[in-house]
Coordinates of C-alpha atoms and ligand atoms in Angstrom, one line a residue:
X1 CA -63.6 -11.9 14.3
X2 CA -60.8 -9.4 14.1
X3 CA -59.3 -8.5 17.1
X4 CA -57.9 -4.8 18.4
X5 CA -53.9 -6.0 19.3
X6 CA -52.5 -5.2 22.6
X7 CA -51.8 -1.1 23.9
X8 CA -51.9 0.9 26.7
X9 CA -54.9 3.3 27.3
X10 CA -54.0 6.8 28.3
X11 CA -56.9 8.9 29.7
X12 CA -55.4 12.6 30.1
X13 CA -58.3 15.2 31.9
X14 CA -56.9 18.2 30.0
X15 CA -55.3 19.5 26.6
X16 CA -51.5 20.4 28.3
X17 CA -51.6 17.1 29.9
X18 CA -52.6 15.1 26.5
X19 CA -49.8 17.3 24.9
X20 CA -46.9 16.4 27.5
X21 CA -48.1 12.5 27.2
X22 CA -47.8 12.9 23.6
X23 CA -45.2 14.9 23.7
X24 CA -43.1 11.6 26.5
X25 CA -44.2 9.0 23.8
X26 CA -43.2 10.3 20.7
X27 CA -44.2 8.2 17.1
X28 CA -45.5 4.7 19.6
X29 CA -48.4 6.8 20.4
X30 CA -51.9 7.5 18.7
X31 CA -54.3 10.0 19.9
X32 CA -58.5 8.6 19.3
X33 CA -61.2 10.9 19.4
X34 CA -64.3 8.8 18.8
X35 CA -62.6 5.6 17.3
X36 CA -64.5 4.8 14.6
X37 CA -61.9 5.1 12.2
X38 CA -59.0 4.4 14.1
X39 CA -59.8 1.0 16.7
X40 CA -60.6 -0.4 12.7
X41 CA -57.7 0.4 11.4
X42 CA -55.8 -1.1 14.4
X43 CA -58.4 -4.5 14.2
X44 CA -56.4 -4.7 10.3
X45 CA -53.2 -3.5 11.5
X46 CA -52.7 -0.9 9.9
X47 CA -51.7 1.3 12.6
X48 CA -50.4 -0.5 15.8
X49 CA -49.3 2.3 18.1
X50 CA -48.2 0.7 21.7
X51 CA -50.4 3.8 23.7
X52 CA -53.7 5.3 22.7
X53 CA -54.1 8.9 24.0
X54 CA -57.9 9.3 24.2
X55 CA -59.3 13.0 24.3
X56 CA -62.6 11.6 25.5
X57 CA -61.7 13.5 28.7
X58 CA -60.5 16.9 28.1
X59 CA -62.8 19.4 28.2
X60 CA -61.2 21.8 26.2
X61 CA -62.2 19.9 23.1
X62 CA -65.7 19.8 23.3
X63 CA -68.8 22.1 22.2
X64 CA -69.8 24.6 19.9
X65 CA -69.4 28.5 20.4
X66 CA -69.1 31.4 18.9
X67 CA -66.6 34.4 19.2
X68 CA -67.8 38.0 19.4
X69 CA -67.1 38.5 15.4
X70 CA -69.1 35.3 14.5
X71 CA -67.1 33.0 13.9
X72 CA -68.0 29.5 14.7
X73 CA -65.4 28.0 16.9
X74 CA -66.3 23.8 16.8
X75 CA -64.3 21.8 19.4
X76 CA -62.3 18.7 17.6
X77 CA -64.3 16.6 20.0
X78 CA -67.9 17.9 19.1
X79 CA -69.8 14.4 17.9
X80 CA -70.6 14.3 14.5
X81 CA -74.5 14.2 15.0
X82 CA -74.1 17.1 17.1
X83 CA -73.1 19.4 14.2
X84 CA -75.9 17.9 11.7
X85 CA -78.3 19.1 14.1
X86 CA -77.2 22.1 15.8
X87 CA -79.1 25.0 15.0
X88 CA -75.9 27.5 14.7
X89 CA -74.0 25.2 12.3
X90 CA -77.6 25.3 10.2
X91 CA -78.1 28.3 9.7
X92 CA -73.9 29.7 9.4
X93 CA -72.7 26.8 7.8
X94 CA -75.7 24.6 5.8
X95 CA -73.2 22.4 3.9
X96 CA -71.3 21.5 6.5
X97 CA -74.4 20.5 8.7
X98 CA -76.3 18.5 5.5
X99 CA -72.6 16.6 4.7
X100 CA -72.0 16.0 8.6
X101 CA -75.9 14.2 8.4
X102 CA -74.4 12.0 5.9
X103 CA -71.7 10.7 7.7
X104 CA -71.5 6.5 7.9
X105 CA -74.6 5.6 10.3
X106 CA -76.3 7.1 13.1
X107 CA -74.5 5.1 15.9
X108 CA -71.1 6.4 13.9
X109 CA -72.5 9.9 14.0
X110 CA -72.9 9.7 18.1
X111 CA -69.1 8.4 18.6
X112 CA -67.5 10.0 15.9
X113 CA -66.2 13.5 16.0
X114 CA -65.5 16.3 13.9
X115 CA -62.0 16.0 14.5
X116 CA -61.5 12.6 13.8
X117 CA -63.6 13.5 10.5
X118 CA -61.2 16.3 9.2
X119 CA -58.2 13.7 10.5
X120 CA -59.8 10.4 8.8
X121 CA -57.1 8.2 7.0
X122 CA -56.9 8.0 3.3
X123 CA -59.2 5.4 2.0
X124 CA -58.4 2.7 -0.5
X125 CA -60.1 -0.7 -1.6
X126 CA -56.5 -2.2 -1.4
X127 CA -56.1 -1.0 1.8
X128 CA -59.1 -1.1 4.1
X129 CA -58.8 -4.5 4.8
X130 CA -57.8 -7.6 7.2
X131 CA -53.7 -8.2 7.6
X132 CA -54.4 -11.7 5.9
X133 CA -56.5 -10.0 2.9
X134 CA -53.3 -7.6 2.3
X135 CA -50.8 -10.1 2.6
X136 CA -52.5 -12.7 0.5
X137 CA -51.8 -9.2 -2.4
X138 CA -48.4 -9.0 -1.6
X139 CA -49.5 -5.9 0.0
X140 CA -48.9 -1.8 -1.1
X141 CA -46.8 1.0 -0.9
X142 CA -49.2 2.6 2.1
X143 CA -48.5 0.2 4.0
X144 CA -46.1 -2.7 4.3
X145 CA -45.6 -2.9 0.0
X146 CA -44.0 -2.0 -2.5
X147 CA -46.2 -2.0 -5.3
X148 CA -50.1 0.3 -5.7
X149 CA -52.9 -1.8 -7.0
X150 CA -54.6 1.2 -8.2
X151 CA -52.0 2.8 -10.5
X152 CA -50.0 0.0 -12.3
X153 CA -46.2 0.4 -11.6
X154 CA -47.2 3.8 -10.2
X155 CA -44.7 5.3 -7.4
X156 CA -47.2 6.9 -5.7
X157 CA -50.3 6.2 -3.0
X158 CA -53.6 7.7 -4.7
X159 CA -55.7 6.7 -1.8
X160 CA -58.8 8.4 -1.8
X161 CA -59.7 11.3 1.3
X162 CA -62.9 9.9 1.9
X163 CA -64.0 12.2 4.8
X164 CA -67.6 14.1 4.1
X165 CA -66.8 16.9 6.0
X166 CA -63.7 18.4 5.2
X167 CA -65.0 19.6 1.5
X168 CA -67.6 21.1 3.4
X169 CA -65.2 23.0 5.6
X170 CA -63.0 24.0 2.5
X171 CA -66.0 26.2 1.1
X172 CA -66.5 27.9 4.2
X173 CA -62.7 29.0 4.8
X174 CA -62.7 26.4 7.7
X175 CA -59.2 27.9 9.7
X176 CA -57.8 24.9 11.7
X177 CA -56.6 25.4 15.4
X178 CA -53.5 23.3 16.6
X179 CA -51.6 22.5 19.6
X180 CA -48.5 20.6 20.1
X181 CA -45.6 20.5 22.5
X182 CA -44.1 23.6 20.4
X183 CA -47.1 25.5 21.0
X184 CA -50.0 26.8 19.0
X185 CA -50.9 27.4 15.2
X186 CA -54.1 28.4 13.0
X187 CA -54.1 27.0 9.7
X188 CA -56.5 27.3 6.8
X189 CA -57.7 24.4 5.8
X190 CA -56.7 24.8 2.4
X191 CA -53.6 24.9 3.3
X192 CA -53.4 21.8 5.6
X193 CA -53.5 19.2 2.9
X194 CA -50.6 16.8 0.7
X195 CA -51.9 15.4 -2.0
X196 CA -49.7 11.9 -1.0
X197 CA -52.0 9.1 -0.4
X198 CA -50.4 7.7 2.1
X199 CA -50.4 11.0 4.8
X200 CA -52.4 13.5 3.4
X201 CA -52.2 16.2 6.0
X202 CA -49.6 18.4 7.3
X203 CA -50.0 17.0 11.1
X204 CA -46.8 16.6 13.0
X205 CA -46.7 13.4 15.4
X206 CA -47.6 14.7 18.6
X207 CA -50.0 17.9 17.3
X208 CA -53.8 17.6 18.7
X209 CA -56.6 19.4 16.8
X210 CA -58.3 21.7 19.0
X211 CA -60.9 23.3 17.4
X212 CA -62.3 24.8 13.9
X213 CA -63.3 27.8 13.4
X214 CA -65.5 28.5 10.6
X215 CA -65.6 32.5 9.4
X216 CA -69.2 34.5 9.7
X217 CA -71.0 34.1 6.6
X218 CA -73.5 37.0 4.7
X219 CA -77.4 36.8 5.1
X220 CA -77.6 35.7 1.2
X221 CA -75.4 32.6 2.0
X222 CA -76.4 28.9 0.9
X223 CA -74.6 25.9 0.7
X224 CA -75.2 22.6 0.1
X225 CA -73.7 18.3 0.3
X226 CA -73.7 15.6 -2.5
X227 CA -72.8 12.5 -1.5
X228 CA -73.0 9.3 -4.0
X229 CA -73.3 6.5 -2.3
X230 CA -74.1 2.9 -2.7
X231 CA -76.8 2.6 0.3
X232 CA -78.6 5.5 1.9
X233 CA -77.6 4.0 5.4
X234 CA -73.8 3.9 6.3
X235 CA -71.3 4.0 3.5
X236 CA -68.3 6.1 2.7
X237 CA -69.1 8.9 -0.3
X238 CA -68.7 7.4 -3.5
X239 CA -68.1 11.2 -4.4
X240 CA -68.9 14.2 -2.5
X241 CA -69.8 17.7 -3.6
X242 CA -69.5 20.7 -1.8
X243 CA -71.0 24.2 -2.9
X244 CA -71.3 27.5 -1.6
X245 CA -73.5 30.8 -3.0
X246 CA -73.5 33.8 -1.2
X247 CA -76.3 35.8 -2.7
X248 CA -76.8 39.3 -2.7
X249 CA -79.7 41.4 -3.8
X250 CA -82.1 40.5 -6.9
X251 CA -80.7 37.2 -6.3
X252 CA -77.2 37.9 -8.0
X253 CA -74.3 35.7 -6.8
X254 CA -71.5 37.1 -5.4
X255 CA -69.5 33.7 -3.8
X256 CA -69.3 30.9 -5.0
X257 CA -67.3 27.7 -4.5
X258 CA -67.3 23.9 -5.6
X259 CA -65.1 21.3 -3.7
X260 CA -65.0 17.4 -4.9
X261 CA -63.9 14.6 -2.7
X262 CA -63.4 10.6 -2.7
X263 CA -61.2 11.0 -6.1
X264 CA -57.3 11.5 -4.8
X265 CA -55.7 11.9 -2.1
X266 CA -56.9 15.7 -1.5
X267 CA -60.2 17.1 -1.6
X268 CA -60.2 19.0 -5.0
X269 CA -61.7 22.4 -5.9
X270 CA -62.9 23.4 -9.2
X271 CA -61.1 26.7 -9.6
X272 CA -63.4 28.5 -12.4
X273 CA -66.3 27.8 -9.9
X274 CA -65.6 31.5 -8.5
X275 CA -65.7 33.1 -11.8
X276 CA -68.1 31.3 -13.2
X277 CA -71.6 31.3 -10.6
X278 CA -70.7 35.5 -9.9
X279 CA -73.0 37.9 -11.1
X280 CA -75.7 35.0 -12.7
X281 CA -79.1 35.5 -11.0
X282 CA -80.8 32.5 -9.5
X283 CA -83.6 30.8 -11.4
X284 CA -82.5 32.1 -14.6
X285 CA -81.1 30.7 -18.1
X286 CA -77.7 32.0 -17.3
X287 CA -77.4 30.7 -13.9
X288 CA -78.8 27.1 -15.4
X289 CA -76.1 27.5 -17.9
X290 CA -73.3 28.3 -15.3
X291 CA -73.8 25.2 -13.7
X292 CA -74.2 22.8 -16.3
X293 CA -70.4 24.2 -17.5
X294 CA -69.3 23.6 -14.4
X295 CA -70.7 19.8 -14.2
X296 CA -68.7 19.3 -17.4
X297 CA -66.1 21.0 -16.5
X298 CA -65.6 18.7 -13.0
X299 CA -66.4 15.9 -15.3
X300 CA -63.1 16.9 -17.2
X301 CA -60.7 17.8 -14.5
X302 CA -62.1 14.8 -12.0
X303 CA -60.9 11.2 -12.6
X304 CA -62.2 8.1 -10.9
X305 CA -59.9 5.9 -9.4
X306 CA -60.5 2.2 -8.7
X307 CA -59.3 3.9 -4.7
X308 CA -62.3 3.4 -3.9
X309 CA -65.4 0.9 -4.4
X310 CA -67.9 1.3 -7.1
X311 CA -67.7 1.0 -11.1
X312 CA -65.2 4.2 -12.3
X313 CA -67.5 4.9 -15.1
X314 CA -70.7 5.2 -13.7
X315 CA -68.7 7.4 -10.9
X316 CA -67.5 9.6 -13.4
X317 CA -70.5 9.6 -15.2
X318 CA -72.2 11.2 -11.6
X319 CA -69.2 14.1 -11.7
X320 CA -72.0 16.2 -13.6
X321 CA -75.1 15.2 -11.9
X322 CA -73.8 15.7 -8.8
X323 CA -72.4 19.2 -9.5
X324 CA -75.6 20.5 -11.4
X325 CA -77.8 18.6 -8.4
X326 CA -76.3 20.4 -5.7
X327 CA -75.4 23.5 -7.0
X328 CA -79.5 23.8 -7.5
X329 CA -80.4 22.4 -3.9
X330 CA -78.1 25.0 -2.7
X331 CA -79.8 27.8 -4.7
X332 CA -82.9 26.8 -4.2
X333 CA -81.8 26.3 0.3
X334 CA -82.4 22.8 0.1
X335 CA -80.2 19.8 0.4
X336 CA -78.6 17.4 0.9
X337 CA -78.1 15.6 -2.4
X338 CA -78.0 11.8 -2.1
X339 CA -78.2 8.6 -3.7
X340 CA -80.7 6.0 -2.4
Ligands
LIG401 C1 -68.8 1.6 8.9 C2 -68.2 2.9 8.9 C3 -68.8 3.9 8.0 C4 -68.2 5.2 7.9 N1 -68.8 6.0 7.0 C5 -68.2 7.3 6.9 C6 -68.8 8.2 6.0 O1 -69.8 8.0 5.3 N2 -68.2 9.5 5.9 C7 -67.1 9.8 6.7 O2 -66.6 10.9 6.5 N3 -66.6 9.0 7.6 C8 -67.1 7.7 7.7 N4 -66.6 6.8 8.7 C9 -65.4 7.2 9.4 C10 -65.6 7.8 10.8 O3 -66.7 7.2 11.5 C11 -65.9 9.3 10.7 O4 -65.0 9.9 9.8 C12 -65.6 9.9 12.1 O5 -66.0 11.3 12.1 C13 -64.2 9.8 12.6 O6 -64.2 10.5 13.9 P1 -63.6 9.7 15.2 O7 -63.7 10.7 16.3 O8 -64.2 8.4 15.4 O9 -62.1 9.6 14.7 P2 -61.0 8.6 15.3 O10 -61.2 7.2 14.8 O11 -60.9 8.7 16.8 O12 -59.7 9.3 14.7 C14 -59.4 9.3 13.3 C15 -58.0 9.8 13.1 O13 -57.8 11.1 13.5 C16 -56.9 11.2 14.6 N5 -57.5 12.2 15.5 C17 -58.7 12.3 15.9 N6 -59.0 13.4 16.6 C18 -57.8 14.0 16.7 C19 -57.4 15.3 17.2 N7 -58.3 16.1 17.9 N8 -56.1 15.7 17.1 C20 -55.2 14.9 16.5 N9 -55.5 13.7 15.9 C21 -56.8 13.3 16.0 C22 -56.7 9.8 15.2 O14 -55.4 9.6 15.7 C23 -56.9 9.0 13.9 O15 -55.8 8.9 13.1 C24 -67.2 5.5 8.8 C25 -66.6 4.6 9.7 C26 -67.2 3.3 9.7 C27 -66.6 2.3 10.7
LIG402 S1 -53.6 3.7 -3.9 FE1 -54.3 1.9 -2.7 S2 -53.2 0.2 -3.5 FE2 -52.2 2.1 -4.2 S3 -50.6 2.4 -2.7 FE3 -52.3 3.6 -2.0 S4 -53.5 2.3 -0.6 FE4 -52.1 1.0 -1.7

């Protein structure tokens, strides 16, 4: 049995106090939301901070609103499973709900939190394991190495963001809210991303996520998850598949989006998506043909990566599928796409 090593608990009761405690203990200091991704990583030592800052009690975190104009404002704290089935996330934001239904397990989805979804550490088959496992390798260049096991003699982490809900968030202009000891920002998502395995968001030590707030979308708008997987119960996406259509009259597509995740270290749009599902009507030979392009055009720009578990080729071989699947669960309001 693995076993967490030793730290001190912090409990702070609001967000100025978890920023000043944050703020006194500098890089030795972790915040955890849920803990389902970071008490593991501390069981294989891959993070060993000497204080935990738990948000479990700060209030300011928590629920789901919305502002005046529509936006959805999502506390970093709000559980996972509270998303999948709230009624407001639904009905604004479909894709987000169907790929926050996906997450790991049900017990995860009850612990784990938004937040800690959007924060998730890069994932990698190399890296994801026991202190012993990794040292019986010789280790990597994410953590305590020198060498990748992914990319021979490559220089770089390609640890795969493995996090279902941040693609999601990408087609729905998800605009991040952050606070830290020098104050407050607002960043779009899109924006919040390195594509460096080893940290792949622009966080500084010390910043909490406070909230997310995700932009009213039109009556006409659909969206839709993918997630390949190899059991319908708990694991990490294989691949996942965002998609977005914002429909307008006679069925004609006036938005549209397609992000891919579990390849690199970033969650990656296909840019022609835009171009390529506007104007096409739903249900017809040109909308058919729109999205089988786009499935070989993600099967082009997408490589699999032995980051993550599963054979390369027959995850590259589901690039397509997936894209064609969920694009049409979207337009026909269905979804979520997955493997079982
Ligand atoms: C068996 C198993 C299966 C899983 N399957 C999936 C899956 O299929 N899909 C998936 O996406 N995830 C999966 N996960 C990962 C995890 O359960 C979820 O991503 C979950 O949403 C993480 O949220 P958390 O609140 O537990 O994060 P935590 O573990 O508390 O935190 C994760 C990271 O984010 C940081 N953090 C958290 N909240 C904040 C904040 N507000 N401000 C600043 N930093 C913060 C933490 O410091 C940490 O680095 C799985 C985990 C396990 C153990
Ligand atoms: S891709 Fe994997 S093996 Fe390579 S450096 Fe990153 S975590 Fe280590």
């Amino acid at each position: 049995m693995l076993r967490l090593p030793r730290f001190e608990l912090r409990q702070p009761t609001s967000l100025g106090e978890a920023v000043t405690l944050l703020r006194e203990e500098g890089a030795g200091a972790m915040v955890m939301a849920g803990g389902t991704d970071l008490l593991p990583n501390m069981k294989h030592e891959l993070f060993t901070p000497r204080v935990v800052v738990s948000l479990g009690r700060v209030p300011e975190l928590r629920g789901i609103t919305r502002d005046p104009d529509g936006t959805l404002v999502v506390g970093a704290m709000a559980r996972i499973a509270e998303i999948a089935s709230s009624e407001s996330v639904r009905k604004q934001a479909p894709a987000l709900a169907q790929a926050a239904g996906l997450v790991a397990g049900p017990q995860l989805r009850r612990a784990g939190t938004i937040g800690g979804n959007v924060l998730l550490d890069t994932r990698c088959q190399y890296y994801n394991q026991s202190y012993f496992w990794r040292s019986a390798l010789g280790f990597c260049l994410k953590k305590d190495g020198v060498v990748c096991h992914v990319v021979a003699g490559g220089s770089r982490c390609v640890a795969a963001a493995s996090a279902d809900c941040a693609p999601a968030l990408m087609t729905l202009g998800a605009v991040l809210e952050i606070v830290g000891a020098n104050g407050h920002r607002t960043v779009a998502i899109d924006e919040f991303w390195l594509g460096d395995g080893i940290v792949n968001r622009r966080l500084a030590v010390g910043e909490i996520l406070v909230a997310i707030r995700i932009p009213p979308t039109p009556p006409g708008h659909r969206g839709a998850y993918g997630k390949l997987r190899e059991r319908g119960s708990i694991d990490f996406p294989l691949l996942g598949v965002a998609c977005r259509l914002d429909v307008g009259d006679g069925d004609r597509v006036e938005h549209g989006d397609l992000v891919l995740t579990a390849l690199a270290a970033r969650p990656k749009r296909i840019p022609q998506a835009a171009s390529r599902l506007v104007s096409t009507r739903l249900g017809t030979e040109e909308f058919r043909a729109a999205i089988d392009e786009l499935g070989a055009l993600a099967h082009r720009q997408c490589h699999t990566l032995a980051n993550v578990p599963g054979d390369q080729e027959w995850r590259r071989e589901m690039i397509p599928v997936y894209v064609r699947r969920t694009l049409q669960a979207a337009a026909a309001g269905n979804g979520p796409v997955h493997h079982v």
